[in-house]
Short mmCIF file of C-alpha atoms in Angstrom, two decimals:
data_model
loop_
_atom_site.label_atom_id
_atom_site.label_comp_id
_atom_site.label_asym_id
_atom_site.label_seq_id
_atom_site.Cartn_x
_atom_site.Cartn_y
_atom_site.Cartn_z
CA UNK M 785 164.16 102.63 224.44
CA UNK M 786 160.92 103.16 226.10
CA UNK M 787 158.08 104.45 223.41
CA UNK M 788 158.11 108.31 223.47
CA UNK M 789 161.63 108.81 225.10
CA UNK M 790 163.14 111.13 222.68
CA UNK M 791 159.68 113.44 222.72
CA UNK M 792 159.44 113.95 226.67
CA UNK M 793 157.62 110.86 227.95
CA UNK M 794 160.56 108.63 229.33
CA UNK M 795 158.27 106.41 231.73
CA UNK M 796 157.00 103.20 230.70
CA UNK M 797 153.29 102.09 230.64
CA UNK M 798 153.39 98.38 232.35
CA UNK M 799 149.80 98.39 232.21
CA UNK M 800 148.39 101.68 233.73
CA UNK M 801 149.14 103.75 236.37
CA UNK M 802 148.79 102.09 239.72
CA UNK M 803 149.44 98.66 238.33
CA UNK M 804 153.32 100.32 237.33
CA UNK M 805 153.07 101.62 240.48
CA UNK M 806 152.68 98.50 242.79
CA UNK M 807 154.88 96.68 240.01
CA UNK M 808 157.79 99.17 240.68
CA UNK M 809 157.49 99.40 244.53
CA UNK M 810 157.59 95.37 244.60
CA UNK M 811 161.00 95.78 242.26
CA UNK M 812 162.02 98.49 244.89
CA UNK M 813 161.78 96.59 247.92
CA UNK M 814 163.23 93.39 246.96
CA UNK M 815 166.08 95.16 245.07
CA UNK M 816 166.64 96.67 248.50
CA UNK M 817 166.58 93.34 250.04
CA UNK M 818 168.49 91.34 248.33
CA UNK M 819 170.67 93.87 246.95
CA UNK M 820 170.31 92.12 243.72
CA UNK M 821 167.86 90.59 241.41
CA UNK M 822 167.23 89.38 237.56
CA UNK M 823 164.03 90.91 236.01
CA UNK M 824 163.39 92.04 232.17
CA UNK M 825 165.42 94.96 231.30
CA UNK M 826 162.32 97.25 230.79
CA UNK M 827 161.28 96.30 234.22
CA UNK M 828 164.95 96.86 235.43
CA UNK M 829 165.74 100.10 233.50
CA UNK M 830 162.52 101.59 235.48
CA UNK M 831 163.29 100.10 238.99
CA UNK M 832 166.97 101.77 238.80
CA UNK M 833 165.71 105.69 238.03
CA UNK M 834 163.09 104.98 241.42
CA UNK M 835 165.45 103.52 243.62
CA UNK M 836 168.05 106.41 242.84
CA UNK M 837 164.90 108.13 243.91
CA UNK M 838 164.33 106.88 246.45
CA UNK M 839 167.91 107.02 248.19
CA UNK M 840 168.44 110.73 247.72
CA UNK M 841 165.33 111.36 249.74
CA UNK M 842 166.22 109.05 252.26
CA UNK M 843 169.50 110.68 252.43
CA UNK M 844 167.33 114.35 253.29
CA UNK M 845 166.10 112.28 256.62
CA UNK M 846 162.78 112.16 257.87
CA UNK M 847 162.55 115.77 259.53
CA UNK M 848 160.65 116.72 256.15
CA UNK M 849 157.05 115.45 255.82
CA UNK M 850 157.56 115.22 251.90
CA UNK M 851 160.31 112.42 252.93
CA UNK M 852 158.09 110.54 255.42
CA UNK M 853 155.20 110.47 252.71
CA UNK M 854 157.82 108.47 249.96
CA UNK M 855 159.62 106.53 252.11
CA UNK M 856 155.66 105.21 254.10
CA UNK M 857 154.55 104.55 250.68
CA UNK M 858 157.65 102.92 248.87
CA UNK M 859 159.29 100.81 251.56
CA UNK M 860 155.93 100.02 254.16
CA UNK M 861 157.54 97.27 255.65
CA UNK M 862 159.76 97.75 258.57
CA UNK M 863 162.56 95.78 258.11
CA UNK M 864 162.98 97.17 254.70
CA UNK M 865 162.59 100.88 255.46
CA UNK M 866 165.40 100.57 258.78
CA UNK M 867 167.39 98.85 256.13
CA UNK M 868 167.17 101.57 254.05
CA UNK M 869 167.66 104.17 256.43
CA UNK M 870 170.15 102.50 258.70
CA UNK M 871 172.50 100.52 256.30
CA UNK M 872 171.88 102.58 252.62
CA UNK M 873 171.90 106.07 253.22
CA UNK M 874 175.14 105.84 255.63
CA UNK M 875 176.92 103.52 253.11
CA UNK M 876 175.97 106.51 250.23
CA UNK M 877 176.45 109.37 252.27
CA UNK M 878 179.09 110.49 250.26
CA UNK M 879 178.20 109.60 246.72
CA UNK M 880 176.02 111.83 244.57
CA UNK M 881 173.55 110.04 242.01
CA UNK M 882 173.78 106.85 240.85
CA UNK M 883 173.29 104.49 243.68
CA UNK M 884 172.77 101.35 241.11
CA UNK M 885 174.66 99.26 238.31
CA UNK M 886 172.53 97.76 235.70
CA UNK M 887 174.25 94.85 233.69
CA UNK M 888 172.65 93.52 230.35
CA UNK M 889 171.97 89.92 229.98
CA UNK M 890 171.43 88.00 226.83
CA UNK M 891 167.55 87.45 224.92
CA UNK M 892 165.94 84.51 227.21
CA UNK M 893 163.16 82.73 225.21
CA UNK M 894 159.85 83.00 228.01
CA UNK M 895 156.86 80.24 227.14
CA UNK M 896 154.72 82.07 229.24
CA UNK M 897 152.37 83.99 229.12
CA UNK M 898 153.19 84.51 225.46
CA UNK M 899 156.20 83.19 223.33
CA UNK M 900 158.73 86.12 223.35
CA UNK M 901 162.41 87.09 223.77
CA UNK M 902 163.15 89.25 226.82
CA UNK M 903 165.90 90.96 227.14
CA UNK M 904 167.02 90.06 230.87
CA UNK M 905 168.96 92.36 232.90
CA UNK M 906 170.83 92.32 236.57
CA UNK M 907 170.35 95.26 238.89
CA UNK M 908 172.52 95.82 241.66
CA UNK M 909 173.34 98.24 244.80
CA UNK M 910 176.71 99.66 245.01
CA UNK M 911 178.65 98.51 247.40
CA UNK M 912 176.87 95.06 248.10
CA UNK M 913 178.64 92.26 249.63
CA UNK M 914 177.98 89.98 246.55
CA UNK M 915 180.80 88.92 244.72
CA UNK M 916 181.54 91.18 241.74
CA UNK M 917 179.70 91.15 238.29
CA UNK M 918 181.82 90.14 235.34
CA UNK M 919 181.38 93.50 233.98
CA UNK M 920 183.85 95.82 232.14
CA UNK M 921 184.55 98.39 234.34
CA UNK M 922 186.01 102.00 232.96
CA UNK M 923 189.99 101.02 232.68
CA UNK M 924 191.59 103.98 234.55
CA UNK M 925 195.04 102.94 232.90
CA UNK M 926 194.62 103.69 229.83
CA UNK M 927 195.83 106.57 228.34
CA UNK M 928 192.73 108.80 227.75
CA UNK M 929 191.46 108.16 231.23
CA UNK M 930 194.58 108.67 232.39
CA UNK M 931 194.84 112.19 230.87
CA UNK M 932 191.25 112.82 231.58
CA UNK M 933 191.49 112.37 235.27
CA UNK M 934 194.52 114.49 235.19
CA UNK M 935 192.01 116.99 233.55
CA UNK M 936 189.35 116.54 235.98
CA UNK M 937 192.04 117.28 238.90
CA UNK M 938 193.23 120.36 237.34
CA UNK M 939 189.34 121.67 237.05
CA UNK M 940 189.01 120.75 240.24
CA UNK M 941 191.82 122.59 242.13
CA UNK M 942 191.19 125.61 239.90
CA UNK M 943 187.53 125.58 241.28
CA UNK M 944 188.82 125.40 244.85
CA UNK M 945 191.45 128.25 244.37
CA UNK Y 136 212.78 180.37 276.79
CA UNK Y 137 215.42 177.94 277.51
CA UNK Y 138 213.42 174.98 277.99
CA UNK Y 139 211.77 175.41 274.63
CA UNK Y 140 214.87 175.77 272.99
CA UNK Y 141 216.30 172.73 274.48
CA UNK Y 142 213.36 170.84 273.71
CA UNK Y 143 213.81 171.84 270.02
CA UNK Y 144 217.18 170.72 269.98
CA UNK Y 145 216.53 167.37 271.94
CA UNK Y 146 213.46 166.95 268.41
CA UNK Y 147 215.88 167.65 266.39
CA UNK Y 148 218.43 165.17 267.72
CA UNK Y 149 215.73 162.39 267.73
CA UNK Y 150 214.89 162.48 264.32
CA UNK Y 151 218.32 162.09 263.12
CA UNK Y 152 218.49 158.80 265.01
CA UNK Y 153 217.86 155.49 263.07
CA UNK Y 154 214.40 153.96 263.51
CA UNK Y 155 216.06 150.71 265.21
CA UNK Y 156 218.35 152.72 267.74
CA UNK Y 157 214.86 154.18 268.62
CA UNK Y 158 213.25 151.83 269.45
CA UNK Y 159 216.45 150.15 271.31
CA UNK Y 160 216.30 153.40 273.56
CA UNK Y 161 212.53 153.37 273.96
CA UNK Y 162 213.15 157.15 275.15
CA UNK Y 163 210.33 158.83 277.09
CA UNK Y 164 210.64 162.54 275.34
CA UNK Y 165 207.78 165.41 275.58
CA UNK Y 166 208.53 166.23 271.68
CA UNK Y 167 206.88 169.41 270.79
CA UNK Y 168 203.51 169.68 268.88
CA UNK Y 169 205.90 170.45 265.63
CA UNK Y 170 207.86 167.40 265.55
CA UNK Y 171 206.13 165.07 267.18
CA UNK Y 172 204.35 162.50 265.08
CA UNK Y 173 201.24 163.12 264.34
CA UNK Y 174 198.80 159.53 263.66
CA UNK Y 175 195.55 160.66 262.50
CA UNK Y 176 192.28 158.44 264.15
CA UNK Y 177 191.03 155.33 262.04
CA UNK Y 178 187.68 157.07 259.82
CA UNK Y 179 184.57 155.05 260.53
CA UNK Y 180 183.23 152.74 258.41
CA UNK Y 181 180.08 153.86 257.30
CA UNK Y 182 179.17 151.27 255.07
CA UNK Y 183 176.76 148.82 255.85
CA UNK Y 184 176.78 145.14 254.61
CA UNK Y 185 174.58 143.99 252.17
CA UNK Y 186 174.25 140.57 255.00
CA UNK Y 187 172.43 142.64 257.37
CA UNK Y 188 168.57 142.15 256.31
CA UNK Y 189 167.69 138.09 257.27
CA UNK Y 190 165.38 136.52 255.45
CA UNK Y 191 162.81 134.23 257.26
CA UNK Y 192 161.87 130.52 255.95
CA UNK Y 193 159.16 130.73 253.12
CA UNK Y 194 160.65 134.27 251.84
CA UNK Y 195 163.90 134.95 249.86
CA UNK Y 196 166.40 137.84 248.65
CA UNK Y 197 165.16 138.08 244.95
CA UNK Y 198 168.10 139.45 244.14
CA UNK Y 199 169.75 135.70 245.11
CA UNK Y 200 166.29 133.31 244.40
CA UNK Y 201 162.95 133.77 243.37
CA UNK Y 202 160.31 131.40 241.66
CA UNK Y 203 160.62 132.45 238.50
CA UNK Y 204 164.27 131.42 238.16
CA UNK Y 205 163.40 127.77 238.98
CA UNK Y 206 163.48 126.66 234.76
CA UNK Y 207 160.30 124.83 233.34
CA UNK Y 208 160.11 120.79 234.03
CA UNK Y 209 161.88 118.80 231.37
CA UNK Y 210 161.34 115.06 231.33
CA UNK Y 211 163.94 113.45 230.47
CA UNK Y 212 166.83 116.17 232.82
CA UNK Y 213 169.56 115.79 230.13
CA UNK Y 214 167.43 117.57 227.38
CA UNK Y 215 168.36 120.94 229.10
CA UNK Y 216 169.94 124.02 227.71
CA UNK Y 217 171.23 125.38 230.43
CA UNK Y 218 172.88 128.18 229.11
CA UNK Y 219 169.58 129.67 227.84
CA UNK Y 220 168.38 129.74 231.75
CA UNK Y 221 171.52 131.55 232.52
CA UNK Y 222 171.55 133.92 230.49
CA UNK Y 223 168.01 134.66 230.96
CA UNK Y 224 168.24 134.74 234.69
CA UNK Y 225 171.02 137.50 234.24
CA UNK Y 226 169.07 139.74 232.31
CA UNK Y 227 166.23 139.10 235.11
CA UNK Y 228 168.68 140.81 237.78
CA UNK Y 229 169.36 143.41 235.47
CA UNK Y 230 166.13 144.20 235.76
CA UNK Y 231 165.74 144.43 238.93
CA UNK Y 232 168.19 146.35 239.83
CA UNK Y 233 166.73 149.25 237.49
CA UNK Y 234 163.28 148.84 239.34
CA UNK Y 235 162.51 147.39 242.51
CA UNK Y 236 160.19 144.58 241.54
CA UNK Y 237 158.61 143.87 245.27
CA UNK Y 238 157.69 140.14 247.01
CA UNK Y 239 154.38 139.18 246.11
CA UNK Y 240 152.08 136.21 246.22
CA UNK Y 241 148.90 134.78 244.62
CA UNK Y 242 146.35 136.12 246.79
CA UNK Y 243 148.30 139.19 247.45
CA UNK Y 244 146.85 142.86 246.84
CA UNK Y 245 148.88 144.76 244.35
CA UNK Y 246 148.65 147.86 242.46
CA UNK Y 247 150.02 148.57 239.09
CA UNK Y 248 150.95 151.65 236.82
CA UNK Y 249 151.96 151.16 233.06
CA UNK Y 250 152.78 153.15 230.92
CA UNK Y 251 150.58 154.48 228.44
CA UNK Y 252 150.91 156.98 225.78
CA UNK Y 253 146.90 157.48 225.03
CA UNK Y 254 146.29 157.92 228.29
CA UNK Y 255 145.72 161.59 230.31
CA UNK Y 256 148.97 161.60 232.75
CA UNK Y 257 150.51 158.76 230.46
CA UNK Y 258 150.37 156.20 233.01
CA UNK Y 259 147.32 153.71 234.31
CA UNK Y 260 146.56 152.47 237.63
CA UNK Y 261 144.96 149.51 238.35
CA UNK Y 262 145.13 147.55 241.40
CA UNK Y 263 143.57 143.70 242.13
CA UNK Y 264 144.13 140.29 243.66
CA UNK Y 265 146.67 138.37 241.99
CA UNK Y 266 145.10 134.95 240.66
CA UNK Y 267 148.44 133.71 239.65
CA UNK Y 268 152.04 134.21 238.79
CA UNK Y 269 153.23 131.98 236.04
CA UNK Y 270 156.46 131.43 233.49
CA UNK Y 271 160.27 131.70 233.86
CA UNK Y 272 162.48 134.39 233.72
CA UNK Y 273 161.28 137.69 231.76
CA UNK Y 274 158.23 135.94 230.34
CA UNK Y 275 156.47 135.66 233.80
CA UNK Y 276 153.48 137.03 233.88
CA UNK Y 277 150.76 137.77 236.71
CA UNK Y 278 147.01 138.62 236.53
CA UNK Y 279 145.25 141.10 238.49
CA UNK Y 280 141.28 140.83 239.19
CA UNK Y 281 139.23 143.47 240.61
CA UNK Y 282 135.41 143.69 240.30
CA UNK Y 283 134.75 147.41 239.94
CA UNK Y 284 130.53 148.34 239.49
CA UNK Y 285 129.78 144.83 239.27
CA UNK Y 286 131.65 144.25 236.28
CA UNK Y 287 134.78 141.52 237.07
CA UNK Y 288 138.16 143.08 235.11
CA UNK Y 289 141.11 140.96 234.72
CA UNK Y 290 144.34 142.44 233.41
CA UNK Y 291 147.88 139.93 232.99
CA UNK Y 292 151.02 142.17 233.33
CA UNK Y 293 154.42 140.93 232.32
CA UNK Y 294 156.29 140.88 235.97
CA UNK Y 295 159.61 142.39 233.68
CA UNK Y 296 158.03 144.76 231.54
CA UNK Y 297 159.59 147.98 230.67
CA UNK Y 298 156.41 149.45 230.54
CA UNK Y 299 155.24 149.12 234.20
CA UNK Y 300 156.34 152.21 236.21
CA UNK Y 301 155.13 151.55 239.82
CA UNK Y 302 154.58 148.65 241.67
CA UNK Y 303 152.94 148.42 245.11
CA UNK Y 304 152.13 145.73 247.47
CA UNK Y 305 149.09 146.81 249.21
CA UNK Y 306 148.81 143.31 251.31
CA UNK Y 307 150.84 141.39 251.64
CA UNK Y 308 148.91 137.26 251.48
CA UNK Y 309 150.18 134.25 250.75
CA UNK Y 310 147.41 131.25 249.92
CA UNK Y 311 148.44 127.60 250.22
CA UNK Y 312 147.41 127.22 246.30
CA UNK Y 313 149.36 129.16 243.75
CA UNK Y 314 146.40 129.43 240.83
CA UNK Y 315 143.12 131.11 242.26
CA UNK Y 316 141.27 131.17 238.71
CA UNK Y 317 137.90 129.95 240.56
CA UNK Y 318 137.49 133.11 242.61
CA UNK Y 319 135.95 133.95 239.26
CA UNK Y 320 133.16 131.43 240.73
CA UNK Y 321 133.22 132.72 243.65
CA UNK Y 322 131.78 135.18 245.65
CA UNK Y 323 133.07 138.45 244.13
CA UNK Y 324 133.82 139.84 247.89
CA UNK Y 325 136.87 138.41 247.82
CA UNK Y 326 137.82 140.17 244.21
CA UNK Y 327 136.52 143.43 244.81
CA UNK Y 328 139.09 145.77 246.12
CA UNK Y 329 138.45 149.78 246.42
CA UNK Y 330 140.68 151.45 243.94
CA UNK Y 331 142.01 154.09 246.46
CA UNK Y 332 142.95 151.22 248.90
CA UNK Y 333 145.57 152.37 250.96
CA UNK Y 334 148.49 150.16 251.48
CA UNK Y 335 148.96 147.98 255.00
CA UNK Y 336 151.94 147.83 256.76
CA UNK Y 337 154.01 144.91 255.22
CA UNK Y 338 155.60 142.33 257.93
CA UNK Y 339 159.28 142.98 257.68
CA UNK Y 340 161.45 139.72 255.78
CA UNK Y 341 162.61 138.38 259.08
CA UNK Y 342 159.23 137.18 259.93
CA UNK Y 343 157.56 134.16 258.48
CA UNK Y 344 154.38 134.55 256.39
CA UNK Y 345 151.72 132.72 257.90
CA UNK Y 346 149.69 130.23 254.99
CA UNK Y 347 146.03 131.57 254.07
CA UNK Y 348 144.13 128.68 254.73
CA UNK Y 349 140.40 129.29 254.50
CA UNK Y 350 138.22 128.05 252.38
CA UNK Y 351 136.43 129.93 249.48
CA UNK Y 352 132.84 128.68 248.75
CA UNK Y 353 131.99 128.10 244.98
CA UNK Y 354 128.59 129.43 243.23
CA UNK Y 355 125.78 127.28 243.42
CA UNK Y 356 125.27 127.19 239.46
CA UNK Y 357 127.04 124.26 237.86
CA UNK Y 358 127.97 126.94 235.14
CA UNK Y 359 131.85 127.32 236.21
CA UNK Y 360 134.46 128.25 233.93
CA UNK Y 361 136.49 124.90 234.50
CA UNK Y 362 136.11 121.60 236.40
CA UNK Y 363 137.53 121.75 239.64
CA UNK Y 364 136.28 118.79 240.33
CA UNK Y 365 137.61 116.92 237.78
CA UNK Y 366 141.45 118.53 237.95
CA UNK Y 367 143.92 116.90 240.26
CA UNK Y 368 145.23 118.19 242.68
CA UNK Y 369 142.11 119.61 244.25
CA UNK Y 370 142.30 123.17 245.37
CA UNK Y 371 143.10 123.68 248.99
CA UNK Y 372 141.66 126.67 249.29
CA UNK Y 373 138.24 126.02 247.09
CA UNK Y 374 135.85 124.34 248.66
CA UNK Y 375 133.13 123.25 245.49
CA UNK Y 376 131.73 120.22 247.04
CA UNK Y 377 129.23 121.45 249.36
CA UNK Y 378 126.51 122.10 246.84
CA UNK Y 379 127.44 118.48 245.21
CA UNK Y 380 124.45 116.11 244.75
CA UNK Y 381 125.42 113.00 245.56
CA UNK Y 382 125.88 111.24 242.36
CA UNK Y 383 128.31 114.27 241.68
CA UNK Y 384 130.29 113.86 244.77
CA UNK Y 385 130.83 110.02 243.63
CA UNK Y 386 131.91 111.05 239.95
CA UNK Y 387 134.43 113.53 241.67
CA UNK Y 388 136.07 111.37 243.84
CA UNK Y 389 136.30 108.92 240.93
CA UNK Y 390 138.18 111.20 239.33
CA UNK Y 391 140.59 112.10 242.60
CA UNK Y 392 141.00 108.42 242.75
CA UNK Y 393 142.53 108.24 239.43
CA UNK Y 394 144.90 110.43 239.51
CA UNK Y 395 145.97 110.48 242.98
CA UNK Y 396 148.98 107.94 241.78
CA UNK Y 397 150.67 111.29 240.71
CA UNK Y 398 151.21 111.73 244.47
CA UNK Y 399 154.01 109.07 244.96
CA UNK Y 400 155.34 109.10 241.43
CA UNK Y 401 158.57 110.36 242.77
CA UNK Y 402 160.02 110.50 239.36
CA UNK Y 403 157.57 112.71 237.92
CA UNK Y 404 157.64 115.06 241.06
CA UNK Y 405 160.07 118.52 240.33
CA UNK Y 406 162.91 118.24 243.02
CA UNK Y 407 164.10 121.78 243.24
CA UNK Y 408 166.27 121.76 246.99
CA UNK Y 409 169.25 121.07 244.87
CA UNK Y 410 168.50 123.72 241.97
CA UNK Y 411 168.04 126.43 244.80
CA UNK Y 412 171.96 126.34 245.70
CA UNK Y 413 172.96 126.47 242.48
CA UNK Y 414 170.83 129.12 241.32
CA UNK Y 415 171.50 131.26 244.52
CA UNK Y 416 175.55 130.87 244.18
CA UNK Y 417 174.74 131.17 240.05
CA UNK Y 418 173.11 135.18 241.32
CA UNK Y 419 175.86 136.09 243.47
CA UNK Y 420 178.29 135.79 241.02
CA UNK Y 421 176.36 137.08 238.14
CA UNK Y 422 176.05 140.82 239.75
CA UNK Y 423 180.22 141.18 239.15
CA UNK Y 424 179.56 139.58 235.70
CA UNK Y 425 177.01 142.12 234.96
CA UNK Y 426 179.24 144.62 235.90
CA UNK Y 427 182.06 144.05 234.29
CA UNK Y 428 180.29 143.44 230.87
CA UNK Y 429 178.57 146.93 231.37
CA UNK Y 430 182.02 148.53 231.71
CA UNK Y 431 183.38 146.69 228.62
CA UNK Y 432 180.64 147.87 226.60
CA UNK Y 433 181.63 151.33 227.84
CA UNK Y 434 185.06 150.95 226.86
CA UNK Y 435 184.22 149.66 223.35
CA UNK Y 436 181.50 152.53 222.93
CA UNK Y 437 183.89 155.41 223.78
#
């Protein structure tokens, strides 16, 4: 958990303020590239919270000045910001908040610069054309999701009505 | 004579029929005034809808959204109570639909009576520019400064007090930054406002307010009751670096430089497009809630 979490301060320090900065918008880009990459999970835990970010403003278009700011300072390069305004925000037009899937790895001895364990991590798009993660999706057979969704329908039609 | 007679006989005949053979037979009869039926005209509707007043871009129905129902910023979101802000944004339209709090803005002209028992006519009026209007729901408070003989009087009034009586937009301004403390540096022009001002004609809610966007000169003296120049953002409307030395002007745009991260830190920024629909279909809905737990309380009281 990053230092402070629990009393307000859920940002990370990565070395001062513009550093984290120019560290996350580098994470940013590529992630947007590549659709995924393999950093430290400190480093990935970050990158996910300003890509979601950085998606829903996309998704507001770039009528609002606000938008056109973000999206000039966080994706500057061309091909990356028609990427993400031509191929993202279409393919999440219809999903809400979470625009990324962040898989733990295991501890990964580094040499350099110091000897450490970092936890690695894998951060992902939705939707990519990669093939899937080994990961352990939600089971929606089993009996309490089962009942749960059943829930979630009935909520949702007594909303409507 | 005989015609009428007929004709009451011919009525008569054509109410005993059944309603379908009636309108089978689609008879054309000159019925009598007695028996013929009589279909009173539709009354008017007099009411008008509450839809009818529109509301221009920068300016809202605070009845449905104003600022001080947007809740304070909580890093991280999930740490929110958000029944507290509900509740408290209830009791906020209660409020105002007991007293008509009007639409006003830092840099706006307003005039104020409260309440008070020790005074002769038990109320006080007092009217100033408003430096700022800060807090959520019923603890928002506003300040008022007026110079009056020289002497600078500021006075913070709690926008939901019981205790205010009148309230009175005498102009109607809206500034481009919402916390004008350094007018208190300023030149007092700007501050001093005649107490018997009379109020100007407010534009009506379908017009857009335009932005104040001049710029207010500082006092020479270094002597200033904060550092503007050392406080990020830098007041739009303040403009404190023309009697900078030059060693001065470097140290304050050191200290723009190092905050001016806080721009793109879109994490940190307080996204409130989404909180505005919910808040504005949360106040529509909570006028029939206040109602109805008004007339239980009625029912349980009697």
């Amino acid at each position: 958990m990053p230092r402070g979490y629990a009393h307000g301060t859920s940002f990370r320090k990565f070395g001062g303020p513009e550093k984290r900065l120019n560290l996350l918008r580098t994470l940013v880009n590529v992630l947007i590239k590549h659709e995924r990459i393999e950093t430290t999970f400190a480093k990935a835990h970050e990158a996910q919270k300003y890509t979601n970010r950085l998606i829903e403003i996309a998704k507001r278009g770039t009528d609002d000045a606000y938008s056109r700011d973000m999206i000039k300072f966080w994706a500057p390069r061309e091909e990356i910001q028609s990427k993400l305004l031509n191929d993202l925000v279409p393919r999440f037009k219809e999903h809400k908040s979470d625009f990324t899937r962040l898989a733990v790895l295991s501890k990964q001895y580094c040499a350099e610069p110091r000897q450490s364990f970092h936890r690695y991590a894998v951060l992902e798009l939705k939707g990519n054309p990669l093939p899937p993660l080994p990961i352990q999706e939600k089971n929606p057979h089993t009996l309490q999701n089962v009942l749960i969704a059943a829930a979630q329908e009935e909520m949702f039609n007594k909303k409507e009505s | 004579m005989m015609n009428k007679s007929w004709l009451f006989s011919l009525s008569r005949w054509t109410q005993s029929l059944s309603k379908e053979a009636k309108c089978a037979r689609a008879p054309i009869l000159h019925l009598s005034k007695r028996s013929s039926a009589f279909k009173a005209p539709t009354r008017p509707d007099l009411k008008t809808t509450e839809s009818e007043t529109t509301y221009a871009k920068g300016r809202e129905n605070p009845m449905l959204f104003c600022e001080e129902y947007i809740p304070p910023q909580v890093q991280p979101d999930w740490h929110r109570n958000k029944l507290k802000y509900r509740l408290e944004r209830m009791d906020c339209l209660r409020r105002r639909k007991a007293f008509n709090i009007p639409e006003f803005y830092p840099g706006s002209i307003v005039a104020v009576t409260v309440a008070d028992k020790h005074a002769p006519g038990k109320s006080i009026r007092f009217n100033g520019r408003v430096l700022y209007k800060d807090g959520f729901g019923l603890g928002c408070k506003f300040a008022l400064r007026n110079v009056i003989d020289g002497e600078g009087i500021e006075v913070v009034y709690h926008l939901y007090g019981p205790y205010i009586q009148k309230m009175e937009v005498l102009h109607l301004e809206k500034w481009v930054d919402t916390d004008l403390r350094y007018l208190r540096d300023a030149d007092p022009s700007y501050c001093t406002i005649d107490p018997d001002m009379q109020p100007k004609a407010l534009p009506p809610t379908s017009v857009e307010l335009e932005l104040f966007r001049e710029r207010v000169k500082l006092n020479k003296s270094p002597r200033w009751q904060f550092q503007y120049q050392k406080h990020w953002p830098p007041p739009y409307n303040a403009d404190f670096q023309s009697h900078f030395l030059e060693d001065e002007l470097i140290e304050s745009e050191r200290f723009s430089a190092m905050e001016s991260w806080r721009k793109y830190d879109i994490c940190r920024h307080y996204d409130v497009t989404e909180m505005k629909e919910e808040i504005v279909a949360e106040m529509k809905a909570n006028k029939s809630r206040i109602e109805k737990a008004d007339s239980t309380l009625k029912q349980e009281t009697s």
